[in-house]
């Protein structure tokens, strides 16, 4: 059976990445059909040996990040290597990287020169702090970007020290915005014939996530505090204790509140003046949570969730990773796939398009595996 074409089947992207953000951006383009060639130093990208290691001593993270790509080794420390890279860019549609402006110039890849000599080329930079601004040259590990964005002060529970988000949110978000901006730039090039420079800052991405917090701070002058699993403008909204764990319940209006009261057998509180509006309930959030918890803590998570869902309330369990791996919905969506290298399954493609579906076409490449392919 012939595979469906990819939306970007005719696209060639040259990737020069050291971090995960640009690497994931390249993987997203590859999932959509682009030919993505990862340029590595002769001794390989150090990310290949980042713990934990999988089959053949290759990093499990590298297998995920670079699945679907080709690998070409180039010594950029010598003139011949730099000339080869410049020649490759002359044939490419996209140059994807995570270098600073100074690092680009050291390779002879001044942005103004690239725009003049290769006007059709899209140059996509996915960096911690962007190509401009006071922090543009600053090294930026994931947690540093989170810290300087302010997001760590909104994560966790009241009284906790600043807490980073579990997954590498800045890197993955930068990757997604990088891919999205590349698609927009391709659409513009189709109309104008002109490439452009795409400047994606992971820091900008996290700041955008904080838009509602920023608006509140501008009005009140106060720093928002972490709220745990509560919602700043909805109640009851929390992870409530059960006999065997927790049940998540999310409600947002008076009708849902009355429905909750019916489920937990507290219809005596319907219309109770102290709780008869969302504003009043928010002011008494501790009391509301105690009322709900008094019911959930006498039941299993499954029983509590089933009761809430039976009347149309948003509720659900809180999965650990092993729970997710067993989940039939997760399996049905094909979010774990076998790439044929004998190692653990890797994440599948999020892109579910009817005519040009995303796919992970191959395993991550061995170092220099595609050296003969130019």
mmCIF file of C-alpha atoms in Angstrom:
data_model
loop_
_atom_site.group_PDB
_atom_site.id
_atom_site.type_symbol
_atom_site.label_atom_id
_atom_site.label_comp_id
_atom_site.label_asym_id
_atom_site.label_seq_id
_atom_site.Cartn_x
_atom_site.Cartn_y
_atom_site.Cartn_z
ATOM 1 C CA UNK A 1 0.000 0.000 0.000
ATOM 2 C CA UNK A 2 1.472 3.348 -1.055
ATOM 3 C CA UNK A 3 2.030 5.819 1.764
ATOM 4 C CA UNK A 4 0.168 9.113 1.594
ATOM 5 C CA UNK A 5 2.386 12.010 0.522
ATOM 6 C CA UNK A 6 3.718 14.426 3.090
ATOM 7 C CA UNK A 7 2.681 18.070 2.967
ATOM 8 C CA UNK A 8 6.356 19.096 2.731
ATOM 9 C CA UNK A 9 7.612 16.292 0.463
ATOM 10 C CA UNK A 10 9.639 18.609 -1.794
ATOM 11 C CA UNK A 11 11.254 20.576 1.041
ATOM 12 C CA UNK A 12 14.950 20.301 1.960
ATOM 13 C CA UNK A 13 15.978 21.538 5.409
ATOM 14 C CA UNK A 14 19.577 21.690 6.617
ATOM 15 C CA UNK A 15 19.700 21.449 10.410
ATOM 16 C CA UNK A 16 22.638 22.675 12.484
ATOM 17 C CA UNK A 17 21.474 22.104 16.036
ATOM 18 C CA UNK A 18 23.017 21.501 19.420
ATOM 19 C CA UNK A 19 19.958 21.774 21.649
ATOM 20 C CA UNK A 20 16.641 20.012 21.759
ATOM 21 C CA UNK A 21 14.473 22.920 20.550
ATOM 22 C CA UNK A 22 15.903 23.214 17.038
ATOM 23 C CA UNK A 23 16.192 19.426 16.909
ATOM 24 C CA UNK A 24 12.512 18.901 17.690
ATOM 25 C CA UNK A 25 11.611 21.629 15.186
ATOM 26 C CA UNK A 26 13.505 19.648 12.554
ATOM 27 C CA UNK A 27 11.724 16.469 13.542
ATOM 28 C CA UNK A 28 8.327 18.179 13.148
ATOM 29 C CA UNK A 29 9.265 19.280 9.629
ATOM 30 C CA UNK A 30 10.442 15.742 8.856
ATOM 31 C CA UNK A 31 7.130 14.312 10.102
ATOM 32 C CA UNK A 32 5.369 16.547 7.579
ATOM 33 C CA UNK A 33 7.470 15.120 4.766
ATOM 34 C CA UNK A 34 10.513 17.393 4.589
ATOM 35 C CA UNK A 35 13.932 15.921 3.955
ATOM 36 C CA UNK A 36 15.869 17.077 7.019
ATOM 37 C CA UNK A 37 19.650 16.680 6.964
ATOM 38 C CA UNK A 38 21.291 17.030 10.365
ATOM 39 C CA UNK A 39 24.826 18.369 10.042
ATOM 40 C CA UNK A 40 27.107 17.032 12.790
ATOM 41 C CA UNK A 41 30.791 17.409 13.664
ATOM 42 C CA UNK A 42 32.996 14.459 12.647
ATOM 43 C CA UNK A 43 32.884 13.045 16.171
ATOM 44 C CA UNK A 44 29.108 13.456 16.375
ATOM 45 C CA UNK A 45 26.586 15.609 18.185
ATOM 46 C CA UNK A 46 27.280 15.170 21.946
ATOM 47 C CA UNK A 47 23.526 14.644 22.367
ATOM 48 C CA UNK A 48 24.034 11.166 20.881
ATOM 49 C CA UNK A 49 25.523 10.011 24.187
ATOM 50 C CA UNK A 50 23.254 11.837 26.625
ATOM 51 C CA UNK A 51 21.937 9.495 29.320
ATOM 52 C CA UNK A 52 19.975 7.271 29.406
ATOM 53 C CA UNK A 53 21.348 5.240 26.531
ATOM 54 C CA UNK A 54 19.451 2.796 24.338
ATOM 55 C CA UNK A 55 20.457 0.264 21.663
ATOM 56 C CA UNK A 56 23.998 0.655 20.377
ATOM 57 C CA UNK A 57 24.812 3.118 23.135
ATOM 58 C CA UNK A 58 22.720 5.872 21.521
ATOM 59 C CA UNK A 59 20.818 8.307 23.722
ATOM 60 C CA UNK A 60 17.098 7.577 24.059
ATOM 61 C CA UNK A 61 16.488 11.315 23.807
ATOM 62 C CA UNK A 62 18.495 11.501 20.572
ATOM 63 C CA UNK A 63 16.412 8.655 19.118
ATOM 64 C CA UNK A 64 13.252 10.655 19.818
ATOM 65 C CA UNK A 65 14.508 14.081 18.771
ATOM 66 C CA UNK A 66 16.151 13.082 15.499
ATOM 67 C CA UNK A 67 13.915 10.291 14.223
ATOM 68 C CA UNK A 68 13.120 10.693 10.543
ATOM 69 C CA UNK A 69 16.277 12.637 9.634
ATOM 70 C CA UNK A 70 19.502 12.049 7.725
ATOM 71 C CA UNK A 71 22.998 12.594 9.172
ATOM 72 C CA UNK A 72 25.951 14.202 7.436
ATOM 73 C CA UNK A 73 29.264 14.950 9.162
ATOM 74 C CA UNK A 74 31.021 18.191 8.284
ATOM 75 C CA UNK A 75 34.089 19.701 9.938
ATOM 76 C CA UNK A 76 33.066 23.339 10.272
ATOM 77 C CA UNK A 77 36.426 24.143 11.823
ATOM 78 C CA UNK A 78 38.073 24.146 8.399
ATOM 79 C CA UNK A 79 37.444 26.216 5.273
ATOM 80 C CA UNK A 80 36.456 23.186 3.203
ATOM 81 C CA UNK A 81 33.765 22.235 5.701
ATOM 82 C CA UNK A 82 32.354 25.737 5.842
ATOM 83 C CA UNK A 83 32.301 25.922 2.037
ATOM 84 C CA UNK A 84 30.464 22.590 1.905
ATOM 85 C CA UNK A 85 27.817 23.861 4.318
ATOM 86 C CA UNK A 86 27.362 27.037 2.293
ATOM 87 C CA UNK A 87 27.014 24.936 -0.861
ATOM 88 C CA UNK A 88 24.353 22.792 0.810
ATOM 89 C CA UNK A 89 22.425 25.891 1.844
ATOM 90 C CA UNK A 90 22.389 26.962 -1.789
ATOM 91 C CA UNK A 91 20.289 23.877 -2.547
ATOM 92 C CA UNK A 92 18.111 24.075 0.562
ATOM 93 C CA UNK A 93 14.735 25.606 1.324
ATOM 94 C CA UNK A 94 15.287 25.975 5.071
ATOM 95 C CA UNK A 95 18.349 26.483 7.241
ATOM 96 C CA UNK A 96 17.374 25.495 10.787
ATOM 97 C CA UNK A 97 19.797 26.308 13.596
ATOM 98 C CA UNK A 98 20.255 27.372 17.218
ATOM 99 C CA UNK A 99 23.379 29.551 16.865
ATOM 100 C CA UNK A 100 23.987 33.123 17.953
ATOM 101 C CA UNK A 101 24.622 35.847 15.387
ATOM 102 C CA UNK A 102 28.337 35.812 16.271
ATOM 103 C CA UNK A 103 28.534 32.039 15.802
ATOM 104 C CA UNK A 104 26.854 32.331 12.410
ATOM 105 C CA UNK A 105 29.296 35.023 11.338
ATOM 106 C CA UNK A 106 32.235 32.849 12.416
ATOM 107 C CA UNK A 107 30.990 30.256 9.919
ATOM 108 C CA UNK A 108 30.738 32.859 7.169
ATOM 109 C CA UNK A 109 26.945 32.850 7.469
ATOM 110 C CA UNK A 110 26.231 36.505 8.125
ATOM 111 C CA UNK A 111 22.444 36.910 7.957
ATOM 112 C CA UNK A 112 22.544 39.914 5.635
ATOM 113 C CA UNK A 113 24.923 38.067 3.329
ATOM 114 C CA UNK A 114 22.724 34.967 3.340
ATOM 115 C CA UNK A 115 19.677 37.060 2.466
ATOM 116 C CA UNK A 116 21.548 38.734 -0.391
ATOM 117 C CA UNK A 117 23.173 35.603 -1.828
ATOM 118 C CA UNK A 118 20.309 33.164 -1.174
ATOM 119 C CA UNK A 119 17.167 35.301 -1.254
ATOM 120 C CA UNK A 120 14.890 32.256 -1.449
ATOM 121 C CA UNK A 121 16.314 30.639 1.718
ATOM 122 C CA UNK A 122 14.337 30.532 4.955
ATOM 123 C CA UNK A 123 16.660 30.863 7.947
ATOM 124 C CA UNK A 124 14.926 29.604 11.096
ATOM 125 C CA UNK A 125 16.686 30.257 14.403
ATOM 126 C CA UNK A 126 15.227 28.587 17.511
ATOM 127 C CA UNK A 127 17.315 29.835 20.422
ATOM 128 C CA UNK A 128 16.877 30.363 24.169
ATOM 129 C CA UNK A 129 16.561 34.167 24.019
ATOM 130 C CA UNK A 130 16.378 35.111 20.336
ATOM 131 C CA UNK A 131 18.877 36.739 17.987
ATOM 132 C CA UNK A 132 18.377 40.261 19.376
ATOM 133 C CA UNK A 133 18.117 41.854 22.804
ATOM 134 C CA UNK A 134 20.410 41.971 25.848
ATOM 135 C CA UNK A 135 20.176 38.206 26.462
ATOM 136 C CA UNK A 136 20.739 37.141 22.845
ATOM 137 C CA UNK A 137 24.274 35.864 23.501
ATOM 138 C CA UNK A 138 23.521 34.300 26.882
ATOM 139 C CA UNK A 139 23.661 30.498 27.223
ATOM 140 C CA UNK A 140 20.212 29.260 28.115
ATOM 141 C CA UNK A 141 19.503 25.852 29.585
ATOM 142 C CA UNK A 142 15.820 24.905 29.778
ATOM 143 C CA UNK A 143 15.520 25.758 33.471
ATOM 144 C CA UNK A 144 17.278 29.117 32.969
ATOM 145 C CA UNK A 145 14.732 30.078 30.311
ATOM 146 C CA UNK A 146 11.894 28.997 32.599
ATOM 147 C CA UNK A 147 13.361 30.974 35.489
ATOM 148 C CA UNK A 148 13.792 34.192 33.504
ATOM 149 C CA UNK A 149 10.316 33.915 31.974
ATOM 150 C CA UNK A 150 8.619 34.018 35.384
ATOM 151 C CA UNK A 151 6.832 30.725 34.828
ATOM 152 C CA UNK A 152 8.598 29.005 37.732
ATOM 153 C CA UNK A 153 6.887 31.323 40.219
ATOM 154 C CA UNK A 154 3.465 30.186 38.960
ATOM 155 C CA UNK A 155 4.175 26.451 39.212
ATOM 156 C CA UNK A 156 3.650 24.307 42.302
ATOM 157 C CA UNK A 157 1.679 25.017 45.456
ATOM 158 C CA UNK A 158 1.446 28.109 47.694
ATOM 159 C CA UNK A 159 4.509 28.316 49.914
ATOM 160 C CA UNK A 160 6.630 26.080 47.681
ATOM 161 C CA UNK A 161 9.971 27.359 46.354
ATOM 162 C CA UNK A 162 10.008 28.277 42.648
ATOM 163 C CA UNK A 163 9.405 25.064 40.711
ATOM 164 C CA UNK A 164 10.264 24.236 37.117
ATOM 165 C CA UNK A 165 7.730 22.603 34.822
ATOM 166 C CA UNK A 166 8.375 18.875 34.534
ATOM 167 C CA UNK A 167 8.785 18.493 30.749
ATOM 168 C CA UNK A 168 11.153 20.798 28.791
ATOM 169 C CA UNK A 169 8.366 23.266 28.053
ATOM 170 C CA UNK A 170 10.556 26.065 26.655
ATOM 171 C CA UNK A 171 12.362 23.798 24.206
ATOM 172 C CA UNK A 172 9.289 21.993 22.899
ATOM 173 C CA UNK A 173 7.287 25.212 22.652
ATOM 174 C CA UNK A 174 10.119 26.915 20.776
ATOM 175 C CA UNK A 175 10.214 23.939 18.408
ATOM 176 C CA UNK A 176 6.484 24.120 17.714
ATOM 177 C CA UNK A 177 6.536 27.875 17.080
ATOM 178 C CA UNK A 178 9.613 27.419 14.893
ATOM 179 C CA UNK A 179 7.807 24.868 12.738
ATOM 180 C CA UNK A 180 4.669 27.017 12.586
ATOM 181 C CA UNK A 181 6.650 30.109 11.587
ATOM 182 C CA UNK A 182 8.478 28.088 8.926
ATOM 183 C CA UNK A 183 5.153 27.033 7.395
ATOM 184 C CA UNK A 184 3.998 30.664 7.387
ATOM 185 C CA UNK A 185 7.263 31.763 5.752
ATOM 186 C CA UNK A 186 6.890 29.045 3.113
ATOM 187 C CA UNK A 187 3.401 30.316 2.285
ATOM 188 C CA UNK A 188 4.822 33.835 1.948
ATOM 189 C CA UNK A 189 7.634 32.560 -0.283
ATOM 190 C CA UNK A 190 5.112 30.821 -2.519
ATOM 191 C CA UNK A 191 3.543 34.235 -3.171
ATOM 192 C CA UNK A 192 6.630 36.452 -3.218
ATOM 193 C CA UNK A 193 9.522 34.148 -4.111
ATOM 194 C CA UNK A 194 11.424 35.571 -1.137
ATOM 195 C CA UNK A 195 12.813 33.873 1.928
ATOM 196 C CA UNK A 196 13.246 35.523 5.309
ATOM 197 C CA UNK A 197 14.831 35.162 8.746
ATOM 198 C CA UNK A 198 12.688 33.513 11.426
ATOM 199 C CA UNK A 199 13.759 34.459 14.953
ATOM 200 C CA UNK A 200 12.094 32.246 17.593
ATOM 201 C CA UNK A 201 12.982 32.829 21.238
ATOM 202 C CA UNK A 202 12.033 30.104 23.703
ATOM 203 C CA UNK A 203 11.812 32.853 26.324
ATOM 204 C CA UNK A 204 9.262 34.744 24.204
ATOM 205 C CA UNK A 205 7.203 31.569 23.922
ATOM 206 C CA UNK A 206 6.970 31.104 27.686
ATOM 207 C CA UNK A 207 6.197 34.795 28.214
ATOM 208 C CA UNK A 208 3.304 34.413 25.766
ATOM 209 C CA UNK A 209 2.027 31.499 27.871
ATOM 210 C CA UNK A 210 1.910 33.920 30.813
ATOM 211 C CA UNK A 211 -0.288 36.459 28.997
ATOM 212 C CA UNK A 212 -3.144 36.288 31.502
ATOM 213 C CA UNK A 213 -0.728 36.513 34.433
ATOM 214 C CA UNK A 214 0.962 39.544 32.867
ATOM 215 C CA UNK A 215 -2.382 41.261 32.377
ATOM 216 C CA UNK A 216 -3.282 40.697 36.010
ATOM 217 C CA UNK A 217 0.085 41.953 37.242
ATOM 218 C CA UNK A 218 -0.196 45.106 35.116
ATOM 219 C CA UNK A 219 -3.585 45.868 36.671
ATOM 220 C CA UNK A 220 -2.914 44.882 40.293
ATOM 221 C CA UNK A 221 0.834 45.415 40.546
ATOM 222 C CA UNK A 222 1.056 42.053 42.331
ATOM 223 C CA UNK A 223 3.049 38.960 41.479
ATOM 224 C CA UNK A 224 0.750 35.966 40.914
ATOM 225 C CA UNK A 225 1.371 33.089 43.305
ATOM 226 C CA UNK A 226 1.241 29.398 42.440
ATOM 227 C CA UNK A 227 -2.175 27.836 42.844
ATOM 228 C CA UNK A 228 -1.425 24.134 42.787
ATOM 229 C CA UNK A 229 -4.226 22.338 40.945
ATOM 230 C CA UNK A 230 -6.758 25.084 41.556
ATOM 231 C CA UNK A 231 -8.015 27.492 38.891
ATOM 232 C CA UNK A 232 -7.751 31.252 39.595
ATOM 233 C CA UNK A 233 -11.279 31.944 38.346
ATOM 234 C CA UNK A 234 -13.213 28.676 38.727
ATOM 235 C CA UNK A 235 -14.256 26.489 41.669
ATOM 236 C CA UNK A 236 -14.570 23.606 42.445
ATOM 237 C CA UNK A 237 -11.527 22.877 40.333
ATOM 238 C CA UNK A 238 -8.943 20.633 41.930
ATOM 239 C CA UNK A 239 -7.512 17.163 42.358
ATOM 240 C CA UNK A 240 -9.639 15.747 45.157
ATOM 241 C CA UNK A 241 -8.447 12.900 47.423
ATOM 242 C CA UNK A 242 -10.039 9.473 47.022
ATOM 243 C CA UNK A 243 -9.579 6.104 48.691
ATOM 244 C CA UNK A 244 -6.936 5.134 46.133
ATOM 245 C CA UNK A 245 -5.536 8.395 44.790
ATOM 246 C CA UNK A 246 -7.147 11.512 43.377
ATOM 247 C CA UNK A 247 -10.002 12.503 41.090
ATOM 248 C CA UNK A 248 -9.770 15.670 39.039
ATOM 249 C CA UNK A 249 -12.941 17.782 38.870
ATOM 250 C CA UNK A 250 -13.214 20.969 36.804
ATOM 251 C CA UNK A 251 -16.291 23.212 36.987
ATOM 252 C CA UNK A 252 -16.756 26.835 35.987
ATOM 253 C CA UNK A 253 -20.330 28.076 36.515
ATOM 254 C CA UNK A 254 -23.393 28.051 38.766
ATOM 255 C CA UNK A 255 -25.165 25.299 36.825
ATOM 256 C CA UNK A 256 -22.198 22.968 37.200
ATOM 257 C CA UNK A 257 -21.946 23.812 40.903
ATOM 258 C CA UNK A 258 -25.570 22.791 41.440
ATOM 259 C CA UNK A 259 -24.874 19.585 39.508
ATOM 260 C CA UNK A 260 -21.892 18.808 41.759
ATOM 261 C CA UNK A 261 -24.100 19.278 44.812
ATOM 262 C CA UNK A 262 -26.565 16.779 43.389
ATOM 263 C CA UNK A 263 -23.811 14.194 42.825
ATOM 264 C CA UNK A 264 -22.313 14.507 46.301
ATOM 265 C CA UNK A 265 -25.666 14.551 48.080
ATOM 266 C CA UNK A 266 -25.496 18.149 49.269
ATOM 267 C CA UNK A 267 -28.606 19.559 47.618
ATOM 268 C CA UNK A 268 -29.179 21.402 50.889
ATOM 269 C CA UNK A 269 -26.517 23.863 49.652
ATOM 270 C CA UNK A 270 -28.285 24.660 46.369
ATOM 271 C CA UNK A 271 -29.085 28.364 46.548
ATOM 272 C CA UNK A 272 -27.173 28.775 49.821
ATOM 273 C CA UNK A 273 -26.378 32.484 49.944
ATOM 274 C CA UNK A 274 -22.685 32.124 50.795
ATOM 275 C CA UNK A 275 -22.120 29.945 47.716
ATOM 276 C CA UNK A 276 -24.732 31.205 45.246
ATOM 277 C CA UNK A 277 -22.295 32.891 42.846
ATOM 278 C CA UNK A 278 -18.896 32.072 41.428
ATOM 279 C CA UNK A 279 -17.414 35.197 43.004
ATOM 280 C CA UNK A 280 -18.616 34.097 46.448
ATOM 281 C CA UNK A 281 -17.375 30.550 45.953
ATOM 282 C CA UNK A 282 -13.942 31.798 44.920
ATOM 283 C CA UNK A 283 -13.766 33.772 48.157
ATOM 284 C CA UNK A 284 -14.501 30.542 50.072
ATOM 285 C CA UNK A 285 -12.476 28.131 47.962
ATOM 286 C CA UNK A 286 -11.116 26.236 50.987
ATOM 287 C CA UNK A 287 -14.659 25.547 52.210
ATOM 288 C CA UNK A 288 -15.783 24.417 48.765
ATOM 289 C CA UNK A 289 -12.843 22.037 48.444
ATOM 290 C CA UNK A 290 -13.587 20.580 51.886
ATOM 291 C CA UNK A 291 -17.217 19.942 50.900
ATOM 292 C CA UNK A 292 -16.208 18.081 47.738
ATOM 293 C CA UNK A 293 -13.339 16.225 49.434
ATOM 294 C CA UNK A 294 -15.648 14.944 52.185
ATOM 295 C CA UNK A 295 -17.491 13.003 49.483
ATOM 296 C CA UNK A 296 -14.598 11.928 47.236
ATOM 297 C CA UNK A 297 -12.425 10.629 50.079
ATOM 298 C CA UNK A 298 -15.016 7.927 50.803
ATOM 299 C CA UNK A 299 -14.901 6.557 47.258
ATOM 300 C CA UNK A 300 -12.427 5.151 44.795
ATOM 301 C CA UNK A 301 -11.151 7.396 42.027
ATOM 302 C CA UNK A 302 -13.036 5.378 39.417
ATOM 303 C CA UNK A 303 -16.309 5.619 41.347
ATOM 304 C CA UNK A 304 -16.012 9.368 41.906
ATOM 305 C CA UNK A 305 -15.046 10.079 38.307
ATOM 306 C CA UNK A 306 -17.842 7.892 36.931
ATOM 307 C CA UNK A 307 -20.395 9.753 39.054
ATOM 308 C CA UNK A 308 -19.196 13.153 37.846
ATOM 309 C CA UNK A 309 -18.952 12.107 34.198
ATOM 310 C CA UNK A 310 -22.426 10.535 34.286
ATOM 311 C CA UNK A 311 -23.925 14.016 34.668
ATOM 312 C CA UNK A 312 -21.614 15.694 32.157
ATOM 313 C CA UNK A 313 -19.056 17.209 34.511
ATOM 314 C CA UNK A 314 -15.419 17.431 33.313
ATOM 315 C CA UNK A 315 -13.538 14.919 35.462
ATOM 316 C CA UNK A 316 -10.806 12.370 35.113
ATOM 317 C CA UNK A 317 -8.021 10.364 36.708
ATOM 318 C CA UNK A 318 -4.463 11.584 37.145
ATOM 319 C CA UNK A 319 -2.275 9.198 35.192
ATOM 320 C CA UNK A 320 1.250 8.155 35.940
ATOM 321 C CA UNK A 321 3.319 7.232 32.890
ATOM 322 C CA UNK A 322 2.606 3.471 33.210
ATOM 323 C CA UNK A 323 -1.131 4.293 33.243
ATOM 324 C CA UNK A 324 -0.732 6.298 30.046
ATOM 325 C CA UNK A 325 1.135 3.460 28.344
ATOM 326 C CA UNK A 326 -1.789 1.114 29.080
ATOM 327 C CA UNK A 327 -4.468 3.604 28.073
ATOM 328 C CA UNK A 328 -6.537 2.437 25.051
ATOM 329 C CA UNK A 329 -7.099 5.994 23.805
ATOM 330 C CA UNK A 330 -3.358 6.656 23.822
ATOM 331 C CA UNK A 331 -2.784 3.437 21.875
ATOM 332 C CA UNK A 332 -5.583 4.163 19.418
ATOM 333 C CA UNK A 333 -4.017 7.523 18.554
ATOM 334 C CA UNK A 334 -0.738 5.783 17.591
ATOM 335 C CA UNK A 335 1.399 7.982 19.789
ATOM 336 C CA UNK A 336 3.996 5.228 20.208
ATOM 337 C CA UNK A 337 5.560 3.660 17.134
ATOM 338 C CA UNK A 338 8.259 1.154 16.221
ATOM 339 C CA UNK A 339 11.006 2.699 14.087
ATOM 340 C CA UNK A 340 12.645 -0.654 13.385
ATOM 341 C CA UNK A 341 15.931 -0.278 15.232
ATOM 342 C CA UNK A 342 15.225 -2.855 17.923
ATOM 343 C CA UNK A 343 14.949 -0.209 20.610
ATOM 344 C CA UNK A 344 12.044 1.124 22.649
ATOM 345 C CA UNK A 345 9.092 2.633 20.835
ATOM 346 C CA UNK A 346 9.334 6.347 20.076
ATOM 347 C CA UNK A 347 6.701 9.065 20.130
ATOM 348 C CA UNK A 348 4.480 9.105 17.065
ATOM 349 C CA UNK A 349 3.313 12.120 15.104
ATOM 350 C CA UNK A 350 0.749 14.550 16.471
ATOM 351 C CA UNK A 351 -0.131 15.627 12.918
ATOM 352 C CA UNK A 352 -3.324 13.746 12.030
ATOM 353 C CA UNK A 353 -4.139 15.116 8.551
ATOM 354 C CA UNK A 354 -6.592 13.255 6.329
ATOM 355 C CA UNK A 355 -4.638 13.649 3.064
ATOM 356 C CA UNK A 356 -1.059 14.362 4.151
ATOM 357 C CA UNK A 357 -0.673 12.751 7.585
ATOM 358 C CA UNK A 358 2.439 13.250 9.637
ATOM 359 C CA UNK A 359 4.659 10.209 9.998
ATOM 360 C CA UNK A 360 7.999 9.280 11.509
ATOM 361 C CA UNK A 361 9.542 7.823 8.391
ATOM 362 C CA UNK A 362 12.676 6.247 9.821
ATOM 363 C CA UNK A 363 14.759 5.758 12.935
ATOM 364 C CA UNK A 364 17.252 8.402 14.033
ATOM 365 C CA UNK A 365 20.303 8.219 11.749
ATOM 366 C CA UNK A 366 23.651 6.729 12.621
ATOM 367 C CA UNK A 367 26.495 9.236 12.622
ATOM 368 C CA UNK A 368 27.315 10.167 9.022
ATOM 369 C CA UNK A 369 24.940 7.512 7.702
ATOM 370 C CA UNK A 370 23.998 9.597 4.673
ATOM 371 C CA UNK A 371 27.492 10.850 3.874
ATOM 372 C CA UNK A 372 27.230 9.810 0.224
ATOM 373 C CA UNK A 373 23.910 11.597 -0.215
ATOM 374 C CA UNK A 374 24.275 15.273 -1.038
#
